[in-house]
Amino acid sequence: MDIVTRPRILVVGAGFAGVECVRRLERRLSPDEADVTLVTPFSYQLYLPLLPQVASGVLTPQSIALSLRRSKRYRTRIIPGGAIGVDLRSKVCVVRTITDEIVNEPYDYIVLAPGSVTRTFDIPGLTDTAFGMKTLAEAAYIRDHVISQLDLADASQDPAERASRLQFVVVGGGYAGTETAACLQLLTHNAVKRYPRLDPGLIKWHLIDVAPKLMPELGDKLGRSAQEILRRRGIEISLGTSVAKAAPEEVTFTDGRVVPTRTLIWTAGVVASPLIATLGAETVRGRLAVTSRMCLPGHDGVFALGDAAAVPDEVKGEGAVCPPTAQHAMRQGRIVADNVMASLRGQEMQPYRHKDLGLVVDLGGTDAVSKPLGIELRGLPAQAVARGYHWSALRTGVAKARVLTNWTLNALAGDDFVRTGFQARRPAKLKDFEYTDSYLSPEQVRAHVEGRDSRAG
């Protein structure tokens, strides 16, 4: 008796792009048309732009972790793990599960949305010393760490130790770094009122970036406004500067300054997931080179989008590619889902086109700068736009309710500055959260897949 199997659609990654794709497939594909599988270590979508507010305690971690199992149409099979290699020839994805088991997942159609990882450089001590701001665990860990520095400084009798624990360095003048420095500075500013033995003047925040401007995408006026807000709060901004070397108790800048600190937060950009390198396909600055329909040329049934793909920006033209933002990733996810279904049904696929709606930067409290549809805003109007945009972009009503409740409660009652206990005895740094050494080379992927096939035969 012949067994008819349904086409297998495999989606890699549960970020903005992957989740939007899966949700659209669930809504528009009938159950007997195809089987949908999602590879992700966690069964939630992280609303990444609000991560600094988790680190600063304005929001609880659960409020920005949107469960994938709440959907009324939920029927996707979830493999709890991370893709560490793809063999395009055999149409097999190699997955490392959360129990460290390596399994092969065959597919007919694959959607690659593995996102990005923190970009690092060959700086002595960086990966062993710095914290990142890319995952929910990192944000919760950093909050515990910052509060513990206040606790330890308050208890210390050594002026040098106290000074080093009360200095904090954030590297990266983009949105992530600027919002992280702003939100955490507000945390320490409010928390020190509960530490009568600590001199508030000893708390110093440094924001450094190798670029000549802070958040250049905002334009000169808003960029200067953001700098003025941060400097007014006492954050020292150093542009044209980076880290020369990092040690557990001090950081050396490229201009020769040595800052005693126990806290180095690294947010100096992102690069495509190392998974992309396992394909052995053409890339553009590390991102997979795809067409405007987000297909991989020469490989039927392979789609890529989001931070990991260089999707042509047909609105800007002239060889431009879409920036790695949530706004583009969400809309690309919907178009990719439509194109997967079109390919499945033998229909014509459509290109991706989207005009950027603008930028929002939440600096905590009543401070913000925003540029919706090209209109420059500052202060409360900008804050209203920033939080309104983020709130409306949250995918579920439960998440919207949690975030709004957290914002209201924080505004009315403030923070208790309680450590949750996430900080273990063994320090966890940037290299411990993103597992960038877990991926296979293209040769290892092929050998693993062929080894499995030979044993099966």
Short mmCIF file of C-alpha atoms in Angstrom, two decimals:
data_model
loop_
_atom_site.label_atom_id
_atom_site.label_comp_id
_atom_site.label_asym_id
_atom_site.label_seq_id
_atom_site.Cartn_x
_atom_site.Cartn_y
_atom_site.Cartn_z
CA MET A 1 0.00 0.00 0.00
CA ASP A 2 1.38 3.41 -0.96
CA ILE A 3 1.73 5.92 1.85
CA VAL A 4 1.20 9.51 0.77
CA THR A 5 3.17 11.94 2.93
CA ARG A 6 2.42 15.62 3.18
CA PRO A 7 5.13 18.14 2.22
CA ARG A 8 7.32 19.06 5.19
CA ILE A 9 7.85 22.78 5.89
CA LEU A 10 10.67 23.45 8.35
CA VAL A 11 11.02 26.93 9.89
CA VAL A 12 14.27 27.69 11.73
CA GLY A 13 14.07 30.42 14.38
CA ALA A 14 11.27 31.90 16.51
CA GLY A 15 12.13 35.56 16.20
CA PHE A 16 9.93 38.16 14.51
CA ALA A 17 10.46 36.67 11.04
CA GLY A 18 10.03 33.00 11.94
CA VAL A 19 6.96 33.46 14.14
CA GLU A 20 5.16 35.69 11.63
CA CYS A 21 5.82 33.04 8.97
CA VAL A 22 4.54 30.17 11.14
CA ARG A 23 1.43 32.06 12.23
CA ARG A 24 0.49 32.86 8.63
CA LEU A 25 1.07 29.26 7.54
CA GLU A 26 -1.19 28.05 10.36
CA ARG A 27 -3.93 30.47 9.34
CA ARG A 28 -3.82 29.93 5.58
CA LEU A 29 -2.72 26.32 5.07
CA SER A 30 -5.22 23.56 5.57
CA PRO A 31 -3.95 20.78 7.89
CA ASP A 32 -3.78 18.24 5.06
CA GLU A 33 -1.71 20.50 2.74
CA ALA A 34 1.58 20.34 4.68
CA ASP A 35 3.22 19.60 8.03
CA VAL A 36 4.86 22.60 9.72
CA THR A 37 7.80 22.20 12.10
CA LEU A 38 9.59 24.96 14.02
CA VAL A 39 13.13 24.68 15.42
CA THR A 40 13.70 26.92 18.46
CA PRO A 41 15.31 26.47 21.89
CA PHE A 42 12.35 28.18 23.59
CA SER A 43 8.64 27.99 22.82
CA TYR A 44 8.23 31.76 22.90
CA GLN A 45 8.89 34.77 20.73
CA LEU A 46 11.11 37.35 22.44
CA TYR A 47 10.08 40.96 21.88
CA LEU A 48 13.70 42.08 21.62
CA PRO A 49 13.25 45.91 21.50
CA LEU A 50 11.96 45.92 25.09
CA LEU A 51 14.88 43.89 26.48
CA PRO A 52 16.58 46.95 28.09
CA GLN A 53 13.39 47.53 30.08
CA VAL A 54 13.62 43.99 31.44
CA ALA A 55 17.24 44.60 32.42
CA SER A 56 16.24 47.78 34.23
CA GLY A 57 13.24 46.16 35.95
CA VAL A 58 10.53 48.22 34.29
CA LEU A 59 9.13 45.03 32.72
CA THR A 60 9.13 41.46 34.00
CA PRO A 61 10.81 38.83 31.79
CA GLN A 62 7.53 36.97 31.19
CA SER A 63 5.85 40.09 29.80
CA ILE A 64 8.01 40.11 26.63
CA ALA A 65 8.22 36.33 26.16
CA LEU A 66 5.19 35.64 23.97
CA SER A 67 4.12 32.00 24.17
CA LEU A 68 3.91 30.17 20.84
CA ARG A 69 1.31 27.77 22.24
CA ARG A 70 -1.37 30.40 22.90
CA SER A 71 -2.51 30.57 19.27
CA LYS A 72 -6.01 29.23 18.68
CA ARG A 73 -4.75 27.69 15.45
CA TYR A 74 -1.58 26.27 17.02
CA ARG A 75 -0.67 22.98 15.37
CA THR A 76 3.04 23.43 14.63
CA ARG A 77 5.43 20.77 15.88
CA ILE A 78 8.18 22.44 17.90
CA ILE A 79 11.65 20.91 18.16
CA PRO A 80 13.29 22.37 21.29
CA GLY A 81 16.81 23.08 20.11
CA GLY A 82 18.94 25.04 17.68
CA ALA A 83 19.83 24.32 14.05
CA ILE A 84 23.61 23.88 13.77
CA GLY A 85 23.87 22.96 10.08
CA VAL A 86 21.92 22.55 6.85
CA ASP A 87 22.74 20.17 3.99
CA LEU A 88 21.05 21.74 0.98
CA ARG A 89 21.81 18.79 -1.28
CA SER A 90 20.19 16.18 0.99
CA LYS A 91 17.51 18.60 2.25
CA VAL A 92 18.36 17.86 5.87
CA CYS A 93 18.71 20.25 8.81
CA VAL A 94 20.98 19.16 11.67
CA VAL A 95 19.55 20.14 15.07
CA ARG A 96 21.13 20.12 18.51
CA THR A 97 18.32 19.67 21.05
CA ILE A 98 18.29 21.26 24.50
CA THR A 99 19.40 17.87 25.89
CA ASP A 100 22.50 18.07 23.62
CA GLU A 101 21.28 15.30 21.30
CA ILE A 102 22.06 15.84 17.60
CA VAL A 103 19.21 14.87 15.27
CA ASN A 104 18.62 15.17 11.52
CA GLU A 105 15.38 16.79 10.39
CA PRO A 106 14.47 16.26 6.70
CA TYR A 107 12.42 18.90 4.89
CA ASP A 108 10.83 19.70 1.54
CA TYR A 109 10.70 23.45 2.17
CA ILE A 110 12.92 25.28 4.64
CA VAL A 111 12.55 28.84 5.93
CA LEU A 112 15.79 30.11 7.46
CA ALA A 113 15.14 32.80 10.05
CA PRO A 114 17.84 32.07 12.66
CA GLY A 115 18.38 35.75 13.38
CA SER A 116 21.70 37.18 14.47
CA VAL A 117 24.30 36.97 17.21
CA THR A 118 26.33 39.69 18.90
CA ARG A 119 29.21 40.91 16.75
CA THR A 120 32.53 40.63 18.55
CA PHE A 121 36.10 41.42 17.59
CA ASP A 122 39.48 39.96 18.47
CA ILE A 123 39.84 42.11 21.59
CA PRO A 124 41.80 40.53 24.45
CA GLY A 125 39.49 39.42 27.24
CA LEU A 126 36.26 40.56 25.54
CA THR A 127 34.27 37.32 25.34
CA ASP A 128 35.47 36.22 28.79
CA THR A 129 34.57 39.51 30.47
CA ALA A 130 31.68 41.24 28.67
CA PHE A 131 27.94 40.77 28.98
CA GLY A 132 25.66 40.87 25.93
CA MET A 133 22.09 42.12 25.55
CA LYS A 134 20.57 39.65 23.10
CA THR A 135 18.62 37.12 25.15
CA LEU A 136 16.08 37.13 27.96
CA ALA A 137 18.53 35.28 30.21
CA GLU A 138 21.19 37.96 29.61
CA ALA A 139 18.80 40.80 30.49
CA ALA A 140 17.70 39.10 33.73
CA TYR A 141 21.31 38.26 34.56
CA ILE A 142 22.54 41.83 33.96
CA ARG A 143 19.84 43.23 36.25
CA ASP A 144 20.98 40.92 39.04
CA HIS A 145 24.60 41.81 38.35
CA VAL A 146 24.06 45.59 38.45
CA ILE A 147 22.09 45.43 41.69
CA SER A 148 24.71 43.11 43.20
CA GLN A 149 27.38 45.72 42.41
CA LEU A 150 25.45 48.26 44.48
CA ASP A 151 25.05 45.72 47.30
CA LEU A 152 28.75 44.82 47.28
CA ALA A 153 29.89 48.44 47.02
CA ASP A 154 27.66 49.35 49.96
CA ALA A 155 29.20 46.56 52.05
CA SER A 156 32.82 47.20 51.01
CA GLN A 157 35.35 49.03 53.20
CA ASP A 158 37.81 49.40 50.30
CA PRO A 159 37.44 52.72 48.40
CA ALA A 160 39.10 51.29 45.27
CA GLU A 161 36.76 48.30 45.16
CA ARG A 162 33.76 50.52 45.78
CA ALA A 163 34.76 52.85 42.93
CA SER A 164 35.22 49.97 40.47
CA ARG A 165 31.89 48.40 41.34
CA LEU A 166 30.10 51.70 40.77
CA GLN A 167 31.46 52.32 37.27
CA PHE A 168 29.64 50.77 34.30
CA VAL A 169 30.69 50.64 30.64
CA VAL A 170 28.34 50.09 27.68
CA VAL A 171 29.90 49.65 24.23
CA GLY A 172 27.72 50.43 21.20
CA GLY A 173 26.03 53.68 20.20
CA GLY A 174 23.19 52.07 18.28
CA TYR A 175 19.64 51.63 19.56
CA ALA A 176 20.43 48.64 21.77
CA GLY A 177 23.45 50.23 23.45
CA THR A 178 21.88 53.65 23.89
CA GLU A 179 18.64 52.28 25.36
CA THR A 180 20.57 49.86 27.58
CA ALA A 181 22.79 52.61 29.00
CA ALA A 182 19.81 54.95 29.46
CA CYS A 183 17.55 52.41 31.18
CA LEU A 184 20.24 50.95 33.45
CA GLN A 185 21.52 54.41 34.43
CA LEU A 186 17.98 55.23 35.52
CA LEU A 187 17.94 51.98 37.53
CA THR A 188 21.11 52.87 39.46
CA HIS A 189 20.01 56.51 39.86
CA ASN A 190 16.77 55.42 41.53
CA ALA A 191 18.31 52.52 43.45
CA VAL A 192 21.09 54.53 45.12
CA LYS A 193 18.43 56.39 47.14
CA ARG A 194 17.98 53.12 49.07
CA TYR A 195 21.73 52.98 49.85
CA PRO A 196 22.42 55.82 52.32
CA ARG A 197 26.09 54.76 52.68
CA LEU A 198 26.79 55.22 48.96
CA ASP A 199 27.75 58.55 47.42
CA PRO A 200 25.61 58.97 44.25
CA GLY A 201 28.49 60.90 42.70
CA LEU A 202 30.56 57.70 42.60
CA ILE A 203 28.13 56.02 40.18
CA LYS A 204 29.41 56.59 36.65
CA TRP A 205 28.09 55.28 33.35
CA HIS A 206 30.19 55.31 30.18
CA LEU A 207 28.71 54.89 26.70
CA ILE A 208 31.35 54.46 24.01
CA ASP A 209 31.21 53.83 20.27
CA VAL A 210 33.76 53.83 17.48
CA ALA A 211 31.39 55.81 15.21
CA PRO A 212 31.49 59.63 15.14
CA LYS A 213 27.76 59.94 15.93
CA LEU A 214 25.24 58.34 18.25
CA MET A 215 22.45 56.55 16.37
CA PRO A 216 23.21 58.21 12.99
CA GLU A 217 19.94 56.84 11.52
CA LEU A 218 18.04 59.38 13.63
CA GLY A 219 19.66 62.34 11.90
CA ASP A 220 21.76 65.13 13.40
CA LYS A 221 19.06 66.93 15.41
CA LEU A 222 17.54 63.91 17.15
CA GLY A 223 20.97 62.35 17.62
CA ARG A 224 22.13 65.50 19.41
CA SER A 225 18.93 65.53 21.48
CA ALA A 226 19.58 61.97 22.63
CA GLN A 227 23.17 62.87 23.57
CA GLU A 228 22.00 65.90 25.53
CA ILE A 229 19.49 63.79 27.48
CA LEU A 230 22.12 61.19 28.37
CA ARG A 231 24.78 63.76 29.29
CA ARG A 232 22.31 65.66 31.43
CA ARG A 233 21.81 62.43 33.38
CA GLY A 234 25.56 62.14 33.89
CA ILE A 235 26.34 59.47 31.29
CA GLU A 236 29.78 60.07 29.81
CA ILE A 237 29.67 59.59 26.03
CA SER A 238 32.90 58.87 24.16
CA LEU A 239 32.66 58.66 20.35
CA GLY A 240 35.44 57.49 18.05
CA THR A 241 36.49 55.17 20.85
CA SER A 242 36.36 51.43 21.48
CA VAL A 243 37.79 48.82 23.83
CA ALA A 244 41.46 47.89 23.50
CA LYS A 245 41.39 45.16 26.13
CA ALA A 246 39.11 43.94 28.90
CA ALA A 247 39.90 42.44 32.28
CA PRO A 248 37.69 41.35 35.19
CA GLU A 249 38.28 44.58 37.12
CA GLU A 250 39.15 47.18 34.45
CA VAL A 251 38.63 48.12 30.83
CA THR A 252 41.21 49.86 28.64
CA PHE A 253 39.87 52.16 25.91
CA THR A 254 41.59 52.71 22.57
CA ASP A 255 42.33 56.32 23.59
CA GLY A 256 44.49 55.00 26.43
CA ARG A 257 42.08 55.55 29.33
CA VAL A 258 41.79 52.78 31.89
CA VAL A 259 38.42 52.58 33.67
CA PRO A 260 38.17 50.45 36.82
CA THR A 261 34.90 48.52 36.42
CA ARG A 262 33.31 45.14 37.04
CA THR A 263 30.61 45.70 34.37
CA LEU A 264 31.25 45.74 30.61
CA ILE A 265 28.12 45.45 28.43
CA TRP A 266 28.87 44.84 24.75
CA THR A 267 26.18 45.83 22.21
CA ALA A 268 28.40 46.84 19.27
CA GLY A 269 26.23 45.47 16.49
CA VAL A 270 25.13 42.04 15.29
CA VAL A 271 26.10 39.54 12.59
CA ALA A 272 24.04 36.81 10.93
CA SER A 273 23.71 33.54 12.80
CA PRO A 274 26.68 31.17 12.26
CA LEU A 275 24.13 28.74 10.79
CA ILE A 276 24.34 30.64 7.49
CA ALA A 277 28.02 29.74 7.08
CA THR A 278 27.15 26.01 7.22
CA LEU A 279 25.24 26.22 3.92
CA GLY A 280 28.29 26.99 1.81
CA ALA A 281 26.17 29.46 -0.22
CA GLU A 282 26.88 33.01 -1.35
CA THR A 283 26.65 35.69 1.32
CA VAL A 284 26.62 39.50 1.48
CA ARG A 285 28.53 40.68 4.57
CA GLY A 286 27.71 37.39 6.26
CA ARG A 287 24.01 37.45 5.37
CA LEU A 288 22.63 34.89 2.90
CA ALA A 289 22.26 36.34 -0.61
CA VAL A 290 18.62 35.88 -1.64
CA THR A 291 16.28 37.30 -4.27
CA SER A 292 13.56 39.87 -3.57
CA ARG A 293 11.20 36.88 -3.17
CA MET A 294 13.57 35.68 -0.40
CA CYS A 295 14.49 32.50 -2.28
CA LEU A 296 18.01 31.09 -2.38
CA PRO A 297 19.06 31.02 -6.07
CA GLY A 298 19.68 27.53 -7.40
CA HIS A 299 17.93 25.76 -4.54
CA ASP A 300 14.20 25.06 -4.80
CA GLY A 301 12.26 25.28 -1.57
CA VAL A 302 14.91 27.26 0.34
CA PHE A 303 13.87 30.65 1.75
CA ALA A 304 15.73 33.04 4.05
CA LEU A 305 14.77 36.30 5.70
CA GLY A 306 15.31 38.62 8.66
CA ASP A 307 18.73 39.38 10.14
CA ALA A 308 20.29 36.32 8.49
CA ALA A 309 19.40 37.26 4.87
CA ALA A 310 20.44 40.12 2.59
CA VAL A 311 16.95 40.83 1.24
CA PRO A 312 17.05 43.40 -1.58
CA ASP A 313 15.31 46.66 -0.63
CA GLU A 314 13.27 47.36 -3.74
CA VAL A 315 11.91 50.60 -2.29
CA LYS A 316 15.39 52.15 -1.98
CA GLY A 317 16.83 50.30 -4.99
CA GLU A 318 20.45 50.74 -6.17
CA GLY A 319 21.65 47.51 -4.58
CA ALA A 320 20.34 48.35 -1.09
CA VAL A 321 19.39 45.56 1.30
CA CYS A 322 16.82 45.71 4.09
CA PRO A 323 18.27 46.61 7.50
CA PRO A 324 18.08 43.97 10.25
CA THR A 325 15.11 45.47 12.11
CA ALA A 326 11.99 43.95 13.65
CA GLN A 327 9.82 46.06 11.37
CA HIS A 328 11.23 44.42 8.22
CA ALA A 329 11.48 40.94 9.75
CA MET A 330 7.78 40.82 10.67
CA ARG A 331 6.63 41.86 7.21
CA GLN A 332 9.12 39.56 5.48
CA GLY A 333 7.75 36.65 7.53
CA ARG A 334 4.29 37.14 6.10
CA ILE A 335 5.54 37.41 2.51
CA VAL A 336 7.73 34.31 2.89
CA ALA A 337 4.76 32.33 4.19
CA ASP A 338 2.77 33.43 1.15
CA ASN A 339 5.65 32.47 -1.14
CA VAL A 340 6.05 29.04 0.47
CA MET A 341 2.34 28.42 -0.09
CA ALA A 342 2.57 29.73 -3.65
CA SER A 343 5.48 27.38 -4.35
CA LEU A 344 3.55 24.51 -2.79
CA ARG A 345 0.50 25.25 -4.95
CA GLY A 346 2.40 26.03 -8.16
CA GLN A 347 1.50 29.73 -8.06
CA GLU A 348 3.57 32.84 -8.68
CA MET A 349 5.61 34.22 -5.78
CA GLN A 350 5.68 37.92 -4.87
CA PRO A 351 8.65 40.19 -4.08
CA TYR A 352 9.09 41.93 -0.75
CA ARG A 353 8.50 45.68 -0.68
CA HIS A 354 8.10 47.82 2.43
CA LYS A 355 8.75 51.47 3.18
CA ASP A 356 10.31 52.07 6.58
CA LEU A 357 7.80 53.59 9.02
CA GLY A 358 10.41 55.33 11.15
CA LEU A 359 12.38 54.88 14.35
CA VAL A 360 11.63 55.02 18.08
CA VAL A 361 14.14 55.18 20.94
CA ASP A 362 12.90 54.84 24.54
CA LEU A 363 15.41 56.37 26.97
CA GLY A 364 13.40 55.52 30.09
CA GLY A 365 11.20 57.66 32.32
CA THR A 366 9.69 60.46 30.24
CA ASP A 367 12.68 60.68 27.91
CA ALA A 368 12.59 59.47 24.31
CA VAL A 369 13.34 60.50 20.74
CA SER A 370 11.26 59.23 17.83
CA LYS A 371 10.99 59.72 14.11
CA PRO A 372 7.66 58.23 12.93
CA LEU A 373 7.13 58.75 9.19
CA GLY A 374 9.96 61.28 9.17
CA ILE A 375 8.45 63.51 11.91
CA GLU A 376 10.99 64.36 14.63
CA LEU A 377 9.68 64.13 18.22
CA ARG A 378 11.27 64.53 21.65
CA GLY A 379 10.18 64.11 25.27
CA LEU A 380 6.70 62.94 26.21
CA PRO A 381 5.27 62.94 22.65
CA ALA A 382 8.20 60.79 21.52
CA GLN A 383 7.73 58.52 24.55
CA ALA A 384 4.04 58.11 23.77
CA VAL A 385 4.86 57.16 20.16
CA ALA A 386 7.67 54.78 21.20
CA ARG A 387 5.63 52.91 23.79
CA GLY A 388 2.50 53.00 21.64
CA TYR A 389 4.39 51.42 18.74
CA HIS A 390 5.91 48.69 20.91
CA TRP A 391 2.61 47.98 22.65
CA SER A 392 0.72 47.65 19.36
CA ALA A 393 3.43 45.38 17.91
CA LEU A 394 3.07 42.82 20.73
CA ARG A 395 1.41 39.78 19.19
CA THR A 396 -0.99 38.68 21.94
CA GLY A 397 -3.57 40.41 24.11
CA VAL A 398 -2.06 38.80 27.20
CA ALA A 399 1.35 40.32 26.41
CA LYS A 400 -0.24 43.72 25.82
CA ALA A 401 -2.00 43.52 29.20
CA ARG A 402 1.16 42.46 31.04
CA VAL A 403 3.32 45.20 29.49
CA LEU A 404 0.74 47.93 30.11
CA THR A 405 0.31 46.76 33.72
CA ASN A 406 4.09 46.72 34.25
CA TRP A 407 4.50 50.23 32.81
CA THR A 408 1.68 51.57 35.00
CA LEU A 409 2.91 49.86 38.16
CA ASN A 410 6.48 51.01 37.63
CA ALA A 411 5.37 54.60 37.01
CA LEU A 412 3.25 54.64 40.17
CA ALA A 413 5.23 52.50 42.63
CA GLY A 414 8.78 52.37 41.25
CA ASP A 415 11.10 49.39 41.72
CA ASP A 416 12.05 47.31 44.76
CA PHE A 417 15.57 46.61 43.32
CA VAL A 418 15.42 42.96 44.28
CA ARG A 419 17.88 40.43 42.94
CA THR A 420 16.15 37.30 41.67
CA GLY A 421 19.04 34.90 42.18
CA PHE A 422 19.75 34.28 38.48
CA GLN A 423 23.37 35.25 39.05
CA ALA A 424 25.14 31.99 39.80
CA ARG A 425 28.42 31.58 41.67
CA ARG A 426 30.20 31.02 38.36
CA PRO A 427 30.00 34.24 36.32
CA ALA A 428 28.26 33.89 32.96
CA LYS A 429 29.49 36.15 30.19
CA LEU A 430 28.71 36.90 26.55
CA LYS A 431 30.19 33.63 25.25
CA ASP A 432 28.02 31.57 27.63
CA PHE A 433 24.63 32.81 26.35
CA GLU A 434 24.79 32.64 22.53
CA TYR A 435 26.47 29.23 21.95
CA THR A 436 28.34 30.49 18.88
CA ASP A 437 30.79 27.58 19.08
CA SER A 438 28.04 24.97 18.64
CA TYR A 439 27.77 25.09 14.85
CA LEU A 440 29.21 22.64 12.32
CA SER A 441 31.25 23.39 9.22
CA PRO A 442 29.71 22.57 5.80
CA GLU A 443 31.97 19.49 5.63
CA GLN A 444 30.89 18.32 9.09
CA VAL A 445 27.23 18.76 8.16
CA ARG A 446 27.63 16.65 5.02
CA ALA A 447 29.62 13.96 6.85
CA HIS A 448 27.02 13.80 9.61
CA VAL A 449 24.10 13.50 7.19
CA GLU A 450 25.84 10.97 4.94
CA GLY A 451 26.91 8.94 7.99
CA ARG A 452 23.31 8.71 9.10
CA ASP A 453 22.15 7.74 5.61
CA SER A 454 24.78 5.00 5.26
CA ARG A 455 23.81 3.49 8.61
CA ALA A 456 20.14 3.65 7.67
CA GLY A 457 20.84 1.82 4.46
#
